[in-house]
Amino acid sequence: MNLRLFRLAPLGAVLLLLGCSTKISICPVPAILADTQSVTIFRPGTTPDLANELYTVALVDATGDCTYSARNGLVHASLELTFRATRTPTNEAATYSVPYFVAVHEGAKIYAKRLYNLKFTFAPGAAAATIKQSPDSIEILVGNGKLPWNYQEMAGFQMTAAQIEYNKTKSRYVP
């Protein structure tokens, strides 16, 4: 009798795990929207021109992690974003803030979009700064035969039409 229970123990453990949240390796795909991958800010009161650039920030990496509950089909997905800001070196420290977004989508359907502000500081004399930020985790209800990796978490800068046009002139735009 004890031998039979011992043989059924792994099956029971698997059944218990199916009802719990488990970390999985194939999560919603983290991505950077190429058209909004970088943003250039100009000195106040100047025209959009290379000579008037105050700083440029680029989204250079996006990595993701998640847990999945098979019981209710809920995925808790998180991102870690890496930004790189550059400017002409000056002796002054400066702190700036730029808006960016994280959207969850599957194909053409957007399920959620959240806006954030990236705040960063250049040290005195520094021409570059690297910033890592983890926006709030996102919950995705997976249903209808879908799997967590059918979805994508996409990040980019929230830009104005003028900023997008400037990116096109700098060959930062991907058609």
PDB file of C-alpha atoms in Angstrom:
ATOM      1  CA  MET A   1       0.000   0.000   0.000  1.00  0.00           C
ATOM      2  CA  ASN A   2       2.787   2.481   0.903  1.00  0.00           C
ATOM      3  CA  LEU A   3       4.592   1.677  -2.357  1.00  0.00           C
ATOM      4  CA  ARG A   4       1.459   2.573  -4.352  1.00  0.00           C
ATOM      5  CA  LEU A   5       1.121   5.936  -2.555  1.00  0.00           C
ATOM      6  CA  PHE A   6       4.819   6.603  -3.127  1.00  0.00           C
ATOM      7  CA  ARG A   7       4.318   6.066  -6.881  1.00  0.00           C
ATOM      8  CA  LEU A   8       1.345   8.460  -6.968  1.00  0.00           C
ATOM      9  CA  ALA A   9       3.144  11.241  -5.072  1.00  0.00           C
ATOM     10  CA  PRO A  10       4.798  12.773  -8.189  1.00  0.00           C
ATOM     11  CA  LEU A  11       1.430  12.882  -9.978  1.00  0.00           C
ATOM     12  CA  GLY A  12      -0.125  14.643  -6.989  1.00  0.00           C
ATOM     13  CA  ALA A  13       2.718  17.174  -6.910  1.00  0.00           C
ATOM     14  CA  VAL A  14       2.232  17.942 -10.599  1.00  0.00           C
ATOM     15  CA  LEU A  15      -1.496  18.426 -10.105  1.00  0.00           C
ATOM     16  CA  LEU A  16      -0.843  20.803  -7.200  1.00  0.00           C
ATOM     17  CA  LEU A  17       1.612  22.822  -9.275  1.00  0.00           C
ATOM     18  CA  LEU A  18      -0.874  23.236 -12.100  1.00  0.00           C
ATOM     19  CA  GLY A  19      -3.101  25.248  -9.773  1.00  0.00           C
ATOM     20  CA  CYS A  20      -0.263  27.506  -8.559  1.00  0.00           C
ATOM     21  CA  SER A  21       1.612  30.344 -10.181  1.00  0.00           C
ATOM     22  CA  THR A  22       4.877  29.166 -11.618  1.00  0.00           C
ATOM     23  CA  LYS A  23       7.764  31.023 -13.160  1.00  0.00           C
ATOM     24  CA  ILE A  24       8.023  30.164 -16.840  1.00  0.00           C
ATOM     25  CA  SER A  25      10.821  30.771 -19.293  1.00  0.00           C
ATOM     26  CA  ILE A  26       8.749  31.718 -22.338  1.00  0.00           C
ATOM     27  CA  CYS A  27       7.036  34.950 -21.328  1.00  0.00           C
ATOM     28  CA  PRO A  28       5.323  37.715 -23.274  1.00  0.00           C
ATOM     29  CA  VAL A  29       8.034  38.929 -25.640  1.00  0.00           C
ATOM     30  CA  PRO A  30       9.774  42.171 -24.548  1.00  0.00           C
ATOM     31  CA  ALA A  31      10.405  44.557 -27.457  1.00  0.00           C
ATOM     32  CA  ILE A  32      11.339  48.138 -28.314  1.00  0.00           C
ATOM     33  CA  LEU A  33       9.212  49.932 -30.912  1.00  0.00           C
ATOM     34  CA  ALA A  34      11.857  50.979 -33.454  1.00  0.00           C
ATOM     35  CA  ASP A  35      10.109  54.198 -34.526  1.00  0.00           C
ATOM     36  CA  THR A  36      10.084  55.464 -30.923  1.00  0.00           C
ATOM     37  CA  GLN A  37      13.391  53.965 -29.762  1.00  0.00           C
ATOM     38  CA  SER A  38      15.090  57.344 -29.263  1.00  0.00           C
ATOM     39  CA  VAL A  39      14.040  60.912 -28.586  1.00  0.00           C
ATOM     40  CA  THR A  40      16.010  64.151 -28.944  1.00  0.00           C
ATOM     41  CA  ILE A  41      15.276  67.207 -26.826  1.00  0.00           C
ATOM     42  CA  PHE A  42      16.396  70.651 -27.996  1.00  0.00           C
ATOM     43  CA  ARG A  43      17.440  73.735 -26.081  1.00  0.00           C
ATOM     44  CA  PRO A  44      14.348  75.825 -25.261  1.00  0.00           C
ATOM     45  CA  GLY A  45      13.448  78.385 -27.904  1.00  0.00           C
ATOM     46  CA  THR A  46      15.597  76.841 -30.639  1.00  0.00           C
ATOM     47  CA  THR A  47      14.772  75.035 -33.856  1.00  0.00           C
ATOM     48  CA  PRO A  48      15.124  71.261 -34.301  1.00  0.00           C
ATOM     49  CA  ASP A  49      18.691  71.133 -35.552  1.00  0.00           C
ATOM     50  CA  LEU A  50      21.764  69.069 -34.644  1.00  0.00           C
ATOM     51  CA  ALA A  51      23.481  72.190 -33.259  1.00  0.00           C
ATOM     52  CA  ASN A  52      20.566  72.814 -30.862  1.00  0.00           C
ATOM     53  CA  GLU A  53      20.348  69.335 -29.301  1.00  0.00           C
ATOM     54  CA  LEU A  54      20.249  69.434 -25.518  1.00  0.00           C
ATOM     55  CA  TYR A  55      20.295  65.647 -25.065  1.00  0.00           C
ATOM     56  CA  THR A  56      19.196  62.412 -26.695  1.00  0.00           C
ATOM     57  CA  VAL A  57      17.833  59.371 -24.887  1.00  0.00           C
ATOM     58  CA  ALA A  58      17.660  55.901 -26.431  1.00  0.00           C
ATOM     59  CA  LEU A  59      15.947  52.772 -25.211  1.00  0.00           C
ATOM     60  CA  VAL A  60      18.728  50.205 -25.709  1.00  0.00           C
ATOM     61  CA  ASP A  61      17.452  47.002 -24.052  1.00  0.00           C
ATOM     62  CA  ALA A  62      14.272  45.377 -22.801  1.00  0.00           C
ATOM     63  CA  THR A  63      14.211  42.124 -20.838  1.00  0.00           C
ATOM     64  CA  GLY A  64      11.212  40.388 -19.348  1.00  0.00           C
ATOM     65  CA  ASP A  65      10.218  37.899 -16.696  1.00  0.00           C
ATOM     66  CA  CYS A  66       6.859  36.421 -15.718  1.00  0.00           C
ATOM     67  CA  THR A  67       4.833  33.953 -13.704  1.00  0.00           C
ATOM     68  CA  TYR A  68       1.866  32.050 -15.074  1.00  0.00           C
ATOM     69  CA  SER A  69      -1.134  30.575 -13.287  1.00  0.00           C
ATOM     70  CA  ALA A  70      -2.658  27.764 -15.341  1.00  0.00           C
ATOM     71  CA  ARG A  71      -5.618  27.694 -12.961  1.00  0.00           C
ATOM     72  CA  ASN A  72      -6.948  31.101 -13.980  1.00  0.00           C
ATOM     73  CA  GLY A  73      -4.836  31.813 -17.098  1.00  0.00           C
ATOM     74  CA  LEU A  74      -3.254  34.900 -15.541  1.00  0.00           C
ATOM     75  CA  VAL A  75       0.275  36.024 -16.447  1.00  0.00           C
ATOM     76  CA  HIS A  76       2.153  38.553 -14.281  1.00  0.00           C
ATOM     77  CA  ALA A  77       4.763  40.021 -16.630  1.00  0.00           C
ATOM     78  CA  SER A  78       7.532  42.439 -15.725  1.00  0.00           C
ATOM     79  CA  LEU A  79      10.098  44.381 -17.720  1.00  0.00           C
ATOM     80  CA  GLU A  80      13.501  45.828 -17.077  1.00  0.00           C
ATOM     81  CA  LEU A  81      14.352  48.634 -19.474  1.00  0.00           C
ATOM     82  CA  THR A  82      17.806  50.082 -20.102  1.00  0.00           C
ATOM     83  CA  PHE A  83      18.121  53.646 -21.369  1.00  0.00           C
ATOM     84  CA  ARG A  84      21.212  55.537 -22.537  1.00  0.00           C
ATOM     85  CA  ALA A  85      21.219  59.335 -22.441  1.00  0.00           C
ATOM     86  CA  THR A  86      23.880  61.441 -24.167  1.00  0.00           C
ATOM     87  CA  ARG A  87      24.695  65.133 -24.333  1.00  0.00           C
ATOM     88  CA  THR A  88      27.563  67.472 -25.071  1.00  0.00           C
ATOM     89  CA  PRO A  89      29.800  67.470 -21.981  1.00  0.00           C
ATOM     90  CA  THR A  90      29.462  70.479 -19.701  1.00  0.00           C
ATOM     91  CA  ASN A  91      30.708  71.232 -16.195  1.00  0.00           C
ATOM     92  CA  GLU A  92      27.143  71.400 -14.922  1.00  0.00           C
ATOM     93  CA  ALA A  93      25.009  68.589 -13.544  1.00  0.00           C
ATOM     94  CA  ALA A  94      21.536  68.372 -15.053  1.00  0.00           C
ATOM     95  CA  THR A  95      18.377  66.388 -14.325  1.00  0.00           C
ATOM     96  CA  TYR A  96      15.782  65.686 -17.001  1.00  0.00           C
ATOM     97  CA  SER A  97      12.573  63.736 -17.456  1.00  0.00           C
ATOM     98  CA  VAL A  98      11.064  62.208 -20.606  1.00  0.00           C
ATOM     99  CA  PRO A  99       7.818  60.251 -21.069  1.00  0.00           C
ATOM    100  CA  TYR A 100       7.786  56.670 -22.289  1.00  0.00           C
ATOM    101  CA  PHE A 101       5.161  53.949 -22.641  1.00  0.00           C
ATOM    102  CA  VAL A 102       4.747  50.220 -22.208  1.00  0.00           C
ATOM    103  CA  ALA A 103       1.998  48.522 -24.210  1.00  0.00           C
ATOM    104  CA  VAL A 104       0.811  44.914 -24.255  1.00  0.00           C
ATOM    105  CA  HIS A 105      -0.447  43.684 -27.589  1.00  0.00           C
ATOM    106  CA  GLU A 106      -1.126  40.647 -29.688  1.00  0.00           C
ATOM    107  CA  GLY A 107      -0.878  41.424 -33.377  1.00  0.00           C
ATOM    108  CA  ALA A 108      -2.883  44.582 -34.063  1.00  0.00           C
ATOM    109  CA  LYS A 109      -4.872  44.387 -30.814  1.00  0.00           C
ATOM    110  CA  ILE A 110      -3.573  46.517 -27.920  1.00  0.00           C
ATOM    111  CA  TYR A 111      -4.701  45.237 -24.517  1.00  0.00           C
ATOM    112  CA  ALA A 112      -3.080  47.858 -22.284  1.00  0.00           C
ATOM    113  CA  LYS A 113      -0.870  50.935 -22.495  1.00  0.00           C
ATOM    114  CA  ARG A 114       0.712  52.730 -19.564  1.00  0.00           C
ATOM    115  CA  LEU A 115       2.681  55.964 -19.531  1.00  0.00           C
ATOM    116  CA  TYR A 116       5.751  56.543 -17.330  1.00  0.00           C
ATOM    117  CA  ASN A 117       8.383  59.234 -16.829  1.00  0.00           C
ATOM    118  CA  LEU A 118      12.066  58.445 -17.033  1.00  0.00           C
ATOM    119  CA  LYS A 119      13.954  60.770 -14.704  1.00  0.00           C
ATOM    120  CA  PHE A 120      17.740  60.834 -15.018  1.00  0.00           C
ATOM    121  CA  THR A 121      20.735  62.975 -14.090  1.00  0.00           C
ATOM    122  CA  PHE A 122      23.971  63.819 -15.843  1.00  0.00           C
ATOM    123  CA  ALA A 123      26.877  64.246 -13.422  1.00  0.00           C
ATOM    124  CA  PRO A 124      29.073  67.345 -13.814  1.00  0.00           C
ATOM    125  CA  GLY A 125      31.258  66.853 -16.908  1.00  0.00           C
ATOM    126  CA  ALA A 126      29.441  63.659 -17.934  1.00  0.00           C
ATOM    127  CA  ALA A 127      28.401  63.182 -21.545  1.00  0.00           C
ATOM    128  CA  ALA A 128      26.441  59.962 -20.973  1.00  0.00           C
ATOM    129  CA  ALA A 129      24.236  58.250 -18.419  1.00  0.00           C
ATOM    130  CA  THR A 130      22.854  54.718 -18.347  1.00  0.00           C
ATOM    131  CA  ILE A 131      19.552  54.229 -16.542  1.00  0.00           C
ATOM    132  CA  LYS A 132      17.724  51.002 -15.700  1.00  0.00           C
ATOM    133  CA  GLN A 133      14.053  51.156 -14.833  1.00  0.00           C
ATOM    134  CA  SER A 134      11.424  48.533 -14.111  1.00  0.00           C
ATOM    135  CA  PRO A 135       7.908  49.805 -14.816  1.00  0.00           C
ATOM    136  CA  ASP A 136       4.942  48.272 -13.001  1.00  0.00           C
ATOM    137  CA  SER A 137       4.279  44.632 -13.797  1.00  0.00           C
ATOM    138  CA  ILE A 138       1.348  43.952 -16.090  1.00  0.00           C
ATOM    139  CA  GLU A 139      -1.326  41.278 -15.756  1.00  0.00           C
ATOM    140  CA  ILE A 140      -2.464  39.506 -18.903  1.00  0.00           C
ATOM    141  CA  LEU A 141      -5.455  37.187 -18.942  1.00  0.00           C
ATOM    142  CA  VAL A 142      -4.515  34.408 -21.353  1.00  0.00           C
ATOM    143  CA  GLY A 143      -7.514  32.663 -22.852  1.00  0.00           C
ATOM    144  CA  ASN A 144      -9.004  30.989 -25.912  1.00  0.00           C
ATOM    145  CA  GLY A 145      -6.078  28.646 -26.487  1.00  0.00           C
ATOM    146  CA  LYS A 146      -3.500  31.453 -26.325  1.00  0.00           C
ATOM    147  CA  LEU A 147      -0.159  31.105 -24.567  1.00  0.00           C
ATOM    148  CA  PRO A 148       1.891  33.773 -22.717  1.00  0.00           C
ATOM    149  CA  TRP A 149       4.373  34.087 -25.598  1.00  0.00           C
ATOM    150  CA  ASN A 150       1.578  35.016 -28.017  1.00  0.00           C
ATOM    151  CA  TYR A 151       1.676  38.488 -26.426  1.00  0.00           C
ATOM    152  CA  GLN A 152       4.305  41.217 -26.590  1.00  0.00           C
ATOM    153  CA  GLU A 153       5.313  43.920 -24.115  1.00  0.00           C
ATOM    154  CA  MET A 154       6.466  46.847 -26.237  1.00  0.00           C
ATOM    155  CA  ALA A 155       8.225  49.955 -24.939  1.00  0.00           C
ATOM    156  CA  GLY A 156       9.111  53.278 -26.562  1.00  0.00           C
ATOM    157  CA  PHE A 157       9.149  57.012 -25.988  1.00  0.00           C
ATOM    158  CA  GLN A 158       5.886  58.939 -26.009  1.00  0.00           C
ATOM    159  CA  MET A 159       6.738  61.424 -28.744  1.00  0.00           C
ATOM    160  CA  THR A 160       5.227  64.441 -30.435  1.00  0.00           C
ATOM    161  CA  ALA A 161       4.751  64.581 -34.207  1.00  0.00           C
ATOM    162  CA  ALA A 162       7.694  67.018 -34.426  1.00  0.00           C
ATOM    163  CA  GLN A 163       9.971  64.579 -32.573  1.00  0.00           C
ATOM    164  CA  ILE A 164       9.009  61.754 -34.911  1.00  0.00           C
ATOM    165  CA  GLU A 165       9.689  63.988 -37.931  1.00  0.00           C
ATOM    166  CA  TYR A 166      13.123  64.892 -36.551  1.00  0.00           C
ATOM    167  CA  ASN A 167      13.925  61.182 -36.082  1.00  0.00           C
ATOM    168  CA  LYS A 168      13.128  60.650 -39.766  1.00  0.00           C
ATOM    169  CA  THR A 169      15.731  63.249 -40.758  1.00  0.00           C
ATOM    170  CA  LYS A 170      18.355  61.612 -38.562  1.00  0.00           C
ATOM    171  CA  SER A 171      17.809  58.114 -40.020  1.00  0.00           C
ATOM    172  CA  ARG A 172      16.477  56.958 -36.672  1.00  0.00           C
ATOM    173  CA  TYR A 173      13.143  56.058 -38.223  1.00  0.00           C
ATOM    174  CA  VAL A 174      12.468  52.524 -39.396  1.00  0.00           C
ATOM    175  CA  PRO A 175       9.768  52.473 -42.137  1.00  0.00           C
TER     176      PRO A 175
END
